[in-house]
Short mmCIF file of C-alpha atoms in Angstrom, two decimals:
data_model
loop_
_atom_site.label_atom_id
_atom_site.label_comp_id
_atom_site.label_asym_id
_atom_site.label_seq_id
_atom_site.Cartn_x
_atom_site.Cartn_y
_atom_site.Cartn_z
CA UNK A 1 -39.66 -42.89 -28.78
CA UNK A 2 -39.74 -39.16 -29.49
CA UNK A 3 -42.67 -36.84 -28.78
CA UNK A 4 -42.58 -34.22 -31.55
CA UNK A 5 -46.23 -33.29 -31.06
CA UNK A 6 -47.42 -30.05 -29.52
CA UNK A 7 -49.03 -32.09 -26.71
CA UNK A 8 -46.33 -32.06 -24.05
CA UNK A 9 -48.68 -33.69 -21.49
CA UNK A 10 -48.21 -37.15 -23.07
CA UNK A 11 -46.76 -39.59 -20.56
CA UNK A 12 -43.99 -40.74 -22.86
CA UNK A 13 -42.71 -43.32 -20.35
CA UNK A 14 -46.19 -44.89 -20.15
CA UNK A 15 -46.34 -44.91 -23.95
CA UNK A 16 -42.95 -46.67 -24.17
CA UNK A 17 -44.09 -49.29 -21.61
CA UNK A 18 -47.38 -49.81 -23.48
CA UNK A 19 -45.50 -50.31 -26.73
CA UNK A 20 -43.10 -52.77 -25.13
CA UNK A 21 -45.98 -54.76 -23.58
CA UNK A 22 -48.05 -54.78 -26.78
CA UNK A 23 -45.12 -55.92 -28.91
CA UNK A 24 -44.24 -58.70 -26.49
CA UNK A 25 -47.90 -59.83 -26.31
CA UNK A 26 -48.09 -60.15 -30.11
CA UNK A 27 -44.66 -61.59 -30.90
CA UNK A 28 -43.80 -63.74 -27.84
CA UNK A 29 -45.60 -67.00 -28.59
CA UNK A 30 -45.53 -70.76 -28.76
CA UNK A 31 -47.56 -72.29 -31.59
CA UNK A 32 -48.50 -75.95 -31.78
CA UNK A 33 -49.37 -78.00 -34.85
CA UNK A 34 -52.76 -79.70 -35.19
CA UNK A 35 -51.28 -82.84 -33.57
CA UNK A 36 -50.26 -80.70 -30.54
CA UNK A 37 -46.51 -80.94 -31.27
CA UNK A 38 -44.41 -77.78 -31.33
CA UNK A 39 -44.61 -75.86 -34.61
CA UNK A 40 -42.55 -72.83 -33.59
CA UNK A 41 -41.56 -70.93 -30.48
CA UNK A 42 -40.69 -67.22 -30.43
CA UNK A 43 -39.12 -65.48 -27.49
CA UNK A 44 -39.42 -61.73 -27.99
CA UNK A 45 -38.15 -58.86 -25.89
CA UNK A 46 -38.59 -55.19 -26.76
CA UNK A 47 -36.25 -52.51 -25.48
CA UNK A 48 -37.91 -49.13 -25.86
CA UNK A 49 -36.04 -45.95 -24.94
CA UNK A 50 -36.97 -42.28 -24.91
CA UNK A 51 -35.05 -39.62 -26.84
CA UNK A 52 -35.33 -35.83 -26.91
CA UNK A 53 -33.97 -35.37 -30.42
CA UNK A 54 -33.79 -37.45 -33.62
CA UNK A 55 -30.01 -37.15 -33.45
CA UNK A 56 -30.12 -39.33 -30.32
CA UNK A 57 -31.40 -42.36 -32.29
CA UNK A 58 -28.56 -44.81 -32.96
CA UNK A 59 -27.82 -46.15 -36.43
CA UNK A 60 -29.30 -49.58 -35.63
CA UNK A 61 -32.42 -48.27 -33.84
CA UNK A 62 -35.92 -47.46 -35.06
CA UNK A 63 -37.50 -44.08 -34.32
CA UNK A 64 -41.09 -44.11 -33.07
CA UNK A 65 -42.19 -40.50 -33.36
CA UNK A 66 -45.44 -39.07 -31.99
CA UNK A 67 -46.67 -36.24 -34.23
CA UNK A 68 -49.66 -33.90 -34.23
CA UNK A 69 -52.85 -35.31 -35.76
CA UNK A 70 -52.84 -32.65 -38.49
CA UNK A 71 -49.42 -33.78 -39.78
CA UNK A 72 -49.39 -34.41 -43.55
CA UNK A 73 -48.58 -38.13 -43.12
CA UNK A 74 -51.92 -38.66 -41.34
CA UNK A 75 -54.02 -37.17 -44.16
CA UNK A 76 -56.36 -39.61 -45.88
CA UNK A 77 -58.18 -39.33 -49.20
CA UNK A 78 -61.19 -40.83 -47.45
CA UNK A 79 -62.69 -38.33 -44.97
CA UNK A 80 -64.01 -41.20 -42.80
CA UNK A 81 -60.61 -42.88 -42.42
CA UNK A 82 -58.42 -41.86 -39.50
CA UNK A 83 -54.75 -42.74 -39.89
CA UNK A 84 -53.39 -43.84 -36.53
CA UNK A 85 -49.84 -44.80 -37.45
CA UNK A 86 -47.50 -44.97 -40.41
CA UNK A 87 -44.32 -46.97 -40.96
CA UNK A 88 -42.26 -44.73 -43.23
CA UNK A 89 -39.33 -47.10 -43.63
CA UNK A 90 -37.49 -49.84 -41.81
CA UNK A 91 -36.30 -47.18 -39.37
CA UNK A 92 -39.22 -44.81 -38.77
CA UNK A 93 -42.74 -45.10 -37.35
CA UNK A 94 -45.05 -42.12 -36.90
CA UNK A 95 -47.91 -42.25 -34.41
CA UNK A 96 -50.89 -39.88 -34.50
CA UNK A 97 -50.98 -37.99 -31.18
CA UNK A 98 -54.80 -38.18 -31.07
CA UNK A 99 -54.60 -41.97 -30.50
CA UNK A 100 -51.73 -42.17 -28.00
CA UNK A 101 -54.01 -42.19 -24.95
CA UNK A 102 -55.91 -45.21 -26.36
CA UNK A 103 -52.59 -47.02 -26.82
CA UNK A 104 -51.44 -46.24 -23.29
CA UNK A 105 -54.77 -47.33 -21.77
CA UNK A 106 -54.91 -50.57 -23.79
CA UNK A 107 -57.90 -49.63 -25.94
CA UNK A 108 -55.70 -49.86 -29.04
CA UNK A 109 -53.30 -52.82 -28.82
CA UNK A 110 -52.78 -53.38 -32.54
CA UNK A 111 -51.31 -50.23 -34.09
CA UNK A 112 -47.88 -50.31 -32.45
CA UNK A 113 -47.14 -53.99 -33.23
CA UNK A 114 -48.70 -53.55 -36.71
CA UNK A 115 -46.43 -50.65 -37.65
CA UNK A 116 -43.42 -52.43 -36.10
CA UNK A 117 -44.35 -55.43 -38.28
CA UNK A 118 -43.99 -53.17 -41.33
CA UNK A 119 -40.50 -52.12 -40.20
CA UNK A 120 -39.68 -55.83 -39.97
CA UNK A 121 -40.70 -56.32 -43.61
CA UNK A 122 -44.28 -57.52 -43.16
CA UNK A 123 -47.07 -56.41 -45.46
CA UNK A 124 -50.83 -56.40 -45.16
CA UNK A 125 -51.77 -60.02 -46.00
CA UNK A 126 -53.66 -59.07 -49.16
CA UNK A 127 -50.58 -57.17 -50.40
CA UNK A 128 -48.53 -60.37 -50.29
CA UNK A 129 -50.26 -61.30 -53.53
CA UNK A 130 -49.40 -60.15 -57.01
CA UNK A 131 -51.33 -60.78 -60.19
CA UNK A 132 -49.58 -62.97 -62.72
CA UNK A 133 -51.43 -63.57 -66.00
CA UNK A 134 -53.36 -66.70 -65.00
CA UNK A 135 -53.96 -66.24 -61.30
CA UNK A 136 -52.85 -64.99 -57.93
CA UNK A 137 -49.63 -66.12 -56.29
CA UNK A 138 -48.10 -65.23 -52.96
CA UNK A 139 -44.66 -63.71 -52.70
CA UNK A 140 -43.95 -64.83 -49.15
CA UNK A 141 -46.11 -67.81 -48.30
CA UNK A 142 -49.83 -68.15 -47.93
CA UNK A 143 -50.57 -65.27 -45.57
CA UNK A 144 -53.79 -64.62 -47.51
CA UNK A 145 -55.33 -67.47 -45.54
CA UNK A 146 -54.12 -66.17 -42.19
CA UNK A 147 -56.88 -65.41 -39.67
CA UNK A 148 -58.68 -62.08 -40.05
CA UNK A 149 -57.50 -61.32 -36.50
CA UNK A 150 -53.84 -61.34 -37.64
CA UNK A 151 -52.20 -58.12 -36.45
CA UNK A 152 -51.10 -57.18 -39.99
CA UNK A 153 -54.67 -56.94 -41.34
CA UNK A 154 -55.84 -53.34 -41.67
CA UNK A 155 -58.79 -52.21 -39.62
CA UNK A 156 -59.92 -52.66 -36.06
CA UNK A 157 -59.52 -56.08 -34.52
CA UNK A 158 -60.56 -56.49 -30.88
CA UNK A 159 -57.97 -59.13 -29.98
CA UNK A 160 -55.26 -59.31 -32.64
CA UNK A 161 -53.29 -62.53 -33.03
CA UNK A 162 -49.57 -62.76 -33.60
CA UNK A 163 -47.63 -63.51 -36.75
CA UNK A 164 -48.15 -66.62 -38.83
CA UNK A 165 -45.32 -69.06 -39.44
CA UNK A 166 -44.80 -67.51 -42.90
CA UNK A 167 -44.56 -64.02 -41.41
CA UNK A 168 -42.01 -65.19 -38.82
CA UNK A 169 -39.98 -66.88 -41.56
CA UNK A 170 -40.06 -63.70 -43.68
CA UNK A 171 -38.79 -61.56 -40.79
CA UNK A 172 -36.05 -64.10 -40.06
CA UNK A 173 -34.93 -64.21 -43.72
CA UNK A 174 -34.80 -60.41 -43.91
CA UNK A 175 -32.87 -60.23 -40.64
CA UNK A 176 -30.35 -62.90 -41.71
CA UNK A 177 -29.90 -61.11 -45.06
CA UNK A 178 -29.18 -57.78 -43.34
CA UNK A 179 -32.26 -56.01 -44.70
CA UNK A 180 -33.79 -54.92 -41.37
CA UNK A 181 -33.11 -51.56 -39.69
CA UNK A 182 -32.33 -49.97 -43.03
CA UNK A 183 -33.53 -46.48 -43.88
CA UNK A 184 -35.02 -47.72 -47.15
CA UNK A 185 -37.07 -50.42 -45.41
CA UNK A 186 -38.87 -53.37 -46.96
CA UNK A 187 -42.65 -52.97 -47.23
#
């Protein structure tokens, strides 16, 4: 985590802890099938560090950078839309400084895992579809039917749920293929 914003009063350690806790809450899960047998089990641990310069970020690490709310990457064509975070690639996440306090205090528990999901190759569920002449087909499983509380849906969700089986399988395939933590990213 790097605070590049002009707000030097941000408790960057509290932000790092909040991110770690939110990521673990979303990704660390045991999911049962309808017959109550184990479907899949994910053990997740986040290690979040603090850096003072981009040069301190190792080759295999992702930079989470807090930037001023007037930064160009937070501009929206819609004047009513506030951009909270942006995953620029598989290695970079930008967080709008105006929303950091909400993340630290637990009023926003979706943005950090959502943007991290993008760095792990996840898309918004509706973007997993592409139009092919006679209908709609998924590229990576049927995430279209995932619950509207899924953490990768855009928009506010009071209690976001973790990844679907298809999303976990996609992240695993990308990891095993060596596509994660690349500067070009997979979105």
